[in-house]
Amino acid sequence: RRDGAAHLGYVDDVAKMVAENISKEVVLVLKSTVPVGTNTRVRNIVRDAKHEVHVVSNPEFLKEGEAVGDFLRPDRIVVGVSDGDEHARSIMERLYHPVCLKEEKIVWMNPESAEMTKYVANTMLAMRISFMNEVAGLCEKVGADVHSVRRGVGRDDRIGSKFLYSGPGYGGSCFPKDVSALVHTGRENDVEIELAVATDRVNQRQKGILVRKLRKHLGDLRGKRIAVWGIAFKPKTDDIRESPAITLIDSVIADGGQILAHDPIAGRNAKALYKDEIKIVDDQYEATEGADALVLVTEWRPYQSPDFERLKDTMTIPLLIDGRNIWSTYPLKGMGFSYEGVGVIGK
């Protein structure tokens, strides 16, 4: 929901179906990301079932595009069981035994802690992204390079190097929803999670950075042809929900510009969303023909080392806006391009 609250109607329906149809004692595992207290809510629904229902909270930590690998080789398995429920605990141990042969990966806790863990984990990762995006903005003002800063900071074992990449903001179905849900849960309990609030606020602002950079270089975008490489919120998925590309495309359309876009697998979803408002092409270079700028939004592998000479020949204005900083080490200015990344100096 818009206020961050979760819609639990489907969860309730499944719980009722289980209670009405089971023929023996069962363990009901909640894998969905749900608010704290959902386990208790489900236990109340199944309390009067004909057979005992043990309710376990076992949130998934699967990344889009890498779900199978994450399931077979998890870094941890969070399992929330009620105090004294040894039957549920033994079933979960047996279930995950094949992926725990080398080392014990199950982290046991009560259901409320398991439900909280998923929200906190995703919010923590989103927080790192938003913080580095703010740092990138400062780097652009003071002449620092966010790549260098990231490497210097990430070498600290206490911090680590993951999720320190600046860009056009995070998207997808998890981070935006879970950050909002944590804020909502806090407010329901009279606790303001101010860092989570700021994380979302920074991300909403950051999603507009690409169109702001376009306006800085091109001025009025009316009638301008803008090529977009990448529509999915990240590589290896066709998911365009909350993608920074959507913010960019909507803004260019609102300014009267034209969009020619390419994505290896998310083009179909974008076409379903925009119909004839934008042009989706099958070849990445076709999108750049006659373009006044090329904006890279998603760091798909085919985009990482393009034919820059071909781009120079096909584009009307050789302007590259690199939302993922993957071209910052190429000598693009010497090749005749105007280049701008997010917090990087560029060559």
Coordinates of C-alpha atoms in Angstrom, one line a residue:
R1 CA 0.0 0.0 0.0
R2 CA 1.1 3.6 -0.5
D3 CA 1.5 4.2 3.2
G4 CA 3.9 1.2 3.5
A5 CA 1.3 -1.1 5.0
A6 CA 1.2 -4.7 3.7
H7 CA -1.9 -6.2 2.1
L8 CA -2.3 -9.5 4.0
G9 CA -5.6 -10.6 2.4
Y10 CA -3.9 -13.4 0.4
V11 CA -2.0 -14.6 3.4
D12 CA -5.2 -14.8 5.4
D13 CA -6.9 -16.7 2.6
V14 CA -4.1 -19.3 2.4
A15 CA -4.1 -19.7 6.2
K16 CA -7.9 -20.3 6.1
M17 CA -7.5 -22.9 3.3
V18 CA -4.9 -24.8 5.2
A19 CA -7.0 -24.8 8.3
E20 CA -10.0 -26.1 6.4
N21 CA -8.3 -28.8 4.3
I22 CA -5.4 -30.4 6.2
S23 CA -5.8 -34.1 7.1
K24 CA -2.9 -34.3 9.5
E25 CA -0.5 -32.2 11.6
V26 CA 1.5 -29.8 9.4
V27 CA 4.1 -27.1 9.5
L28 CA 3.0 -23.9 7.7
V29 CA 6.0 -21.9 6.6
L30 CA 5.7 -18.2 5.9
K31 CA 8.2 -17.3 3.1
S32 CA 6.7 -14.0 2.1
T33 CA 8.1 -10.7 3.4
V34 CA 5.4 -9.8 5.9
P35 CA 5.0 -7.3 8.8
V36 CA 6.0 -8.1 12.3
G37 CA 3.1 -9.9 14.0
T38 CA 2.0 -11.8 10.9
N39 CA 3.1 -15.1 12.4
T40 CA 0.8 -14.5 15.4
R41 CA -2.0 -13.4 13.1
V42 CA -1.8 -16.7 11.1
R43 CA -1.6 -18.8 14.2
N44 CA -4.8 -17.2 15.4
I45 CA -6.5 -18.1 12.1
V46 CA -5.4 -21.7 12.2
R47 CA -5.9 -22.2 15.9
D48 CA -9.2 -24.1 15.5
A49 CA -8.1 -26.4 12.6
K50 CA -8.9 -30.1 12.8
H51 CA -5.2 -30.9 13.2
E52 CA -2.3 -28.9 14.7
V53 CA -0.7 -26.3 12.5
H54 CA 2.8 -25.2 13.5
V55 CA 3.5 -21.7 12.0
V56 CA 7.1 -20.9 11.1
S57 CA 8.6 -17.6 9.8
N58 CA 11.3 -18.3 7.2
P59 CA 11.7 -15.2 5.0
E60 CA 13.5 -15.7 1.7
F61 CA 16.7 -13.8 0.8
L62 CA 16.7 -14.4 -3.0
K63 CA 18.0 -11.9 -5.4
E64 CA 16.2 -11.5 -8.7
G65 CA 18.2 -13.1 -11.5
E66 CA 20.1 -15.3 -9.0
A67 CA 17.4 -17.0 -7.0
V68 CA 18.3 -20.6 -7.7
G69 CA 21.9 -20.1 -6.7
D70 CA 20.9 -18.1 -3.6
F71 CA 18.5 -21.0 -2.6
L72 CA 21.1 -23.8 -3.1
R73 CA 24.0 -21.8 -1.6
P74 CA 22.5 -19.5 1.0
D75 CA 24.8 -17.3 3.2
R76 CA 22.2 -17.8 6.1
I77 CA 18.8 -19.2 6.6
V78 CA 16.6 -17.3 9.0
V79 CA 14.0 -19.4 10.8
G80 CA 11.6 -18.1 13.4
V81 CA 9.8 -20.7 15.6
S82 CA 7.7 -20.2 18.7
D83 CA 9.3 -21.1 22.0
G84 CA 9.1 -24.8 22.7
D85 CA 7.9 -25.8 19.3
E86 CA 10.4 -28.6 18.8
H87 CA 8.3 -30.3 16.1
A88 CA 8.6 -27.3 13.8
R89 CA 12.2 -26.9 14.6
S90 CA 13.0 -30.6 13.7
I91 CA 11.1 -30.3 10.4
M92 CA 12.9 -27.2 9.4
E93 CA 16.3 -28.8 10.3
R94 CA 15.4 -31.8 8.1
L95 CA 14.2 -29.6 5.3
Y96 CA 17.4 -27.5 5.1
H97 CA 19.8 -30.4 5.9
P98 CA 21.0 -30.7 2.2
V99 CA 22.2 -27.1 2.1
C100 CA 23.8 -27.2 5.5
L101 CA 26.2 -30.2 5.0
K102 CA 29.4 -28.1 5.1
E103 CA 28.4 -25.7 7.8
E104 CA 25.4 -24.8 9.9
K105 CA 23.6 -21.9 8.2
I106 CA 20.3 -21.7 10.1
V107 CA 19.9 -18.7 12.4
W108 CA 17.2 -19.6 14.9
M109 CA 15.1 -16.9 16.5
N110 CA 11.5 -16.2 17.5
P111 CA 9.0 -15.3 14.7
E112 CA 8.9 -11.6 15.4
S113 CA 12.7 -11.4 15.1
A114 CA 12.6 -13.3 11.8
E115 CA 10.0 -11.0 10.4
M116 CA 12.0 -8.0 11.4
T117 CA 15.2 -9.4 10.1
K118 CA 14.1 -9.3 6.4
Y119 CA 13.0 -5.7 6.6
V120 CA 16.1 -4.6 8.4
A121 CA 18.4 -6.4 6.0
N122 CA 16.9 -4.8 2.9
T123 CA 16.7 -1.4 4.5
M124 CA 20.3 -1.6 5.5
L125 CA 21.4 -2.3 1.9
A126 CA 19.2 0.4 0.6
M127 CA 20.6 2.8 3.1
R128 CA 24.2 2.1 1.9
I129 CA 23.1 2.9 -1.7
S130 CA 21.4 6.1 -0.7
F131 CA 24.3 7.2 1.4
M132 CA 26.8 6.6 -1.5
N133 CA 24.5 8.5 -3.9
E134 CA 24.7 11.5 -1.5
V135 CA 28.4 11.1 -1.3
A136 CA 28.6 11.1 -5.1
G137 CA 26.7 14.4 -5.3
L138 CA 29.3 15.9 -2.9
C139 CA 32.1 14.4 -4.9
E140 CA 30.9 16.3 -8.0
K141 CA 31.0 19.5 -6.1
V142 CA 34.5 19.2 -4.5
G143 CA 36.3 17.4 -7.3
A144 CA 36.6 14.0 -5.7
D145 CA 36.0 10.7 -7.5
V146 CA 33.4 8.4 -6.0
H147 CA 35.1 5.3 -7.4
S148 CA 38.2 6.2 -5.5
V149 CA 36.3 7.0 -2.4
R150 CA 34.3 3.7 -2.7
R151 CA 37.5 1.6 -3.0
G152 CA 39.2 3.4 -0.1
V153 CA 36.1 3.0 2.2
G154 CA 35.3 -0.6 1.0
R155 CA 38.8 -1.9 2.0
D156 CA 37.8 -1.4 5.6
D157 CA 36.8 -4.8 6.9
R158 CA 34.2 -3.2 9.1
I159 CA 32.4 -1.7 6.1
G160 CA 33.1 -4.0 3.2
S161 CA 32.7 -3.2 -0.5
K162 CA 29.2 -4.3 -1.4
F163 CA 26.3 -1.9 -2.1
L164 CA 28.7 1.1 -2.2
Y165 CA 28.1 1.9 -5.9
S166 CA 26.5 5.2 -6.8
G167 CA 23.9 5.5 -9.5
P168 CA 20.4 6.6 -10.4
G169 CA 18.8 5.1 -7.2
Y170 CA 17.5 1.6 -6.3
G171 CA 14.3 0.1 -7.7
G172 CA 12.6 -3.3 -8.0
S173 CA 10.0 -4.9 -5.9
C174 CA 11.9 -5.3 -2.6
F175 CA 13.9 -2.3 -1.5
P176 CA 11.3 0.4 -2.0
K177 CA 8.6 -1.7 -0.5
D178 CA 10.6 -3.0 2.5
V179 CA 12.0 0.5 3.4
S180 CA 8.5 1.9 3.4
A181 CA 7.2 -1.1 5.4
L182 CA 9.8 -0.7 8.1
V183 CA 8.9 3.0 8.4
H184 CA 5.2 2.1 8.6
T185 CA 5.9 -0.5 11.3
G186 CA 7.9 2.0 13.3
R187 CA 5.1 4.6 13.2
E188 CA 2.5 2.0 14.2
N189 CA 4.6 1.5 17.3
D190 CA 5.4 5.2 17.9
V191 CA 9.0 4.8 16.7
E192 CA 10.2 7.1 13.9
I193 CA 12.9 5.2 11.9
E194 CA 14.5 8.4 10.7
L195 CA 17.4 6.8 8.8
A196 CA 14.9 4.7 6.8
V197 CA 12.8 7.8 6.1
A198 CA 15.9 9.6 4.8
T199 CA 16.9 6.6 2.7
D200 CA 13.6 6.7 0.8
R201 CA 13.7 10.4 0.5
V202 CA 17.2 10.4 -0.9
N203 CA 16.3 7.6 -3.4
Q204 CA 13.3 9.5 -4.7
R205 CA 15.4 12.5 -5.4
Q206 CA 18.2 10.4 -6.9
K207 CA 15.9 8.8 -9.4
G208 CA 15.7 12.2 -11.1
I209 CA 19.4 12.7 -11.5
L210 CA 19.6 11.4 -15.0
V211 CA 17.0 13.8 -16.5
R212 CA 18.6 16.7 -14.5
K213 CA 21.9 15.9 -16.2
L214 CA 20.2 15.8 -19.6
R215 CA 18.7 19.2 -18.9
K216 CA 22.0 20.6 -17.8
H217 CA 23.6 19.6 -21.2
L218 CA 20.7 20.0 -23.6
G219 CA 18.5 22.6 -21.9
D220 CA 14.9 22.3 -23.1
L221 CA 14.3 18.6 -24.0
R222 CA 11.3 19.4 -26.2
G223 CA 11.8 17.6 -29.5
K224 CA 15.1 16.0 -28.4
R225 CA 15.7 12.3 -29.2
I226 CA 17.0 10.5 -26.1
A227 CA 18.4 7.0 -26.4
V228 CA 18.0 4.8 -23.3
W229 CA 20.1 1.7 -22.7
G230 CA 18.5 -0.5 -20.0
I231 CA 15.0 -0.4 -18.6
A232 CA 15.0 -3.2 -16.0
F233 CA 15.9 -2.0 -12.5
K234 CA 19.0 -4.2 -12.6
P235 CA 20.6 -6.8 -15.0
K236 CA 19.5 -10.4 -15.2
T237 CA 15.8 -9.6 -14.8
D238 CA 12.9 -8.2 -16.8
D239 CA 11.5 -6.5 -13.8
I240 CA 10.8 -2.8 -14.4
R241 CA 9.0 -2.0 -11.2
E242 CA 10.3 1.1 -9.5
S243 CA 13.1 1.2 -12.0
P244 CA 15.0 4.5 -12.3
A245 CA 14.5 4.2 -16.1
I246 CA 10.8 4.7 -15.6
T247 CA 11.4 8.0 -13.8
L248 CA 13.8 9.1 -16.6
I249 CA 11.4 8.1 -19.4
D250 CA 8.4 9.7 -17.7
S251 CA 10.3 12.9 -17.2
V252 CA 11.6 13.1 -20.8
I253 CA 8.1 12.5 -22.1
A254 CA 6.7 15.2 -19.8
D255 CA 9.4 17.6 -21.2
G256 CA 8.3 16.9 -24.8
G257 CA 11.2 14.6 -25.7
Q258 CA 11.3 11.4 -27.6
I259 CA 12.5 8.1 -26.2
L260 CA 14.2 5.3 -28.1
A261 CA 15.0 2.5 -25.7
H262 CA 16.6 -0.9 -25.7
D263 CA 16.8 -3.6 -23.0
P264 CA 17.9 -7.2 -23.6
I265 CA 14.8 -8.8 -21.9
A266 CA 12.7 -6.1 -20.3
G267 CA 11.6 -4.4 -23.6
R268 CA 8.4 -6.3 -23.7
N269 CA 7.3 -5.1 -20.2
A270 CA 8.2 -1.5 -21.1
K271 CA 6.2 -1.8 -24.4
A272 CA 3.2 -3.0 -22.4
L273 CA 3.5 -0.1 -20.1
Y274 CA 4.1 2.7 -22.6
K275 CA 2.3 1.4 -25.7
D276 CA 3.2 3.9 -28.4
E277 CA 4.5 6.6 -26.2
I278 CA 8.1 5.4 -26.7
K279 CA 9.9 3.3 -29.3
I280 CA 11.4 0.0 -28.1
V281 CA 14.0 -1.4 -30.5
D282 CA 15.7 -4.8 -30.7
D283 CA 19.2 -3.5 -31.4
Q284 CA 21.0 -1.3 -28.9
Y285 CA 22.7 0.8 -31.6
E286 CA 19.4 1.3 -33.4
A287 CA 18.3 3.3 -30.3
T288 CA 21.1 5.7 -30.8
E289 CA 20.5 6.6 -34.4
G290 CA 20.0 10.4 -34.6
A291 CA 20.0 10.6 -30.8
D292 CA 20.8 13.9 -29.0
A293 CA 22.0 11.9 -26.0
L294 CA 22.5 8.3 -24.8
V295 CA 21.6 7.5 -21.2
L296 CA 22.8 4.2 -19.7
V297 CA 20.5 3.2 -16.9
T298 CA 21.0 -0.6 -16.4
E299 CA 24.5 -2.1 -16.6
W300 CA 23.8 -5.1 -18.8
R301 CA 26.9 -6.8 -20.1
P302 CA 26.4 -5.8 -23.8
Y303 CA 26.5 -2.2 -22.8
Q304 CA 29.7 -2.3 -20.8
S305 CA 32.1 -2.2 -23.8
P306 CA 30.3 -0.7 -26.7
D307 CA 31.6 0.4 -30.1
F308 CA 32.2 4.0 -29.3
E309 CA 33.2 4.9 -32.9
R310 CA 29.9 3.5 -34.1
L311 CA 28.1 5.6 -31.4
K312 CA 29.9 8.7 -32.5
D313 CA 28.8 8.1 -36.1
T314 CA 25.1 7.4 -35.4
M315 CA 24.4 10.1 -32.7
T316 CA 23.5 13.6 -33.6
I317 CA 25.1 14.9 -30.4
P318 CA 27.8 12.7 -28.8
L319 CA 26.5 13.1 -25.3
L320 CA 26.8 10.1 -22.9
I321 CA 25.1 10.1 -19.5
D322 CA 26.4 7.1 -17.6
G323 CA 24.1 6.2 -14.8
R324 CA 26.3 3.3 -13.6
N325 CA 29.8 4.8 -14.1
I326 CA 30.9 1.8 -16.2
W327 CA 32.4 4.0 -18.9
S328 CA 34.3 6.4 -16.6
T329 CA 37.7 4.8 -17.4
Y330 CA 37.4 5.1 -21.2
P331 CA 39.1 8.2 -22.7
L332 CA 35.8 9.5 -24.0
K333 CA 36.6 13.2 -24.1
G334 CA 39.5 12.4 -26.3
M335 CA 37.2 10.5 -28.6
G336 CA 34.9 13.6 -29.0
F337 CA 32.2 12.7 -26.5
S338 CA 30.7 14.8 -23.7
Y339 CA 30.6 12.4 -20.8
E340 CA 29.0 12.6 -17.4
G341 CA 28.6 9.9 -14.8
V342 CA 27.4 10.0 -11.2
G343 CA 30.1 11.3 -8.9
V344 CA 33.0 10.3 -11.1
I345 CA 35.6 12.5 -12.8
G346 CA 36.0 10.5 -16.0
K347 CA 38.9 10.6 -18.4

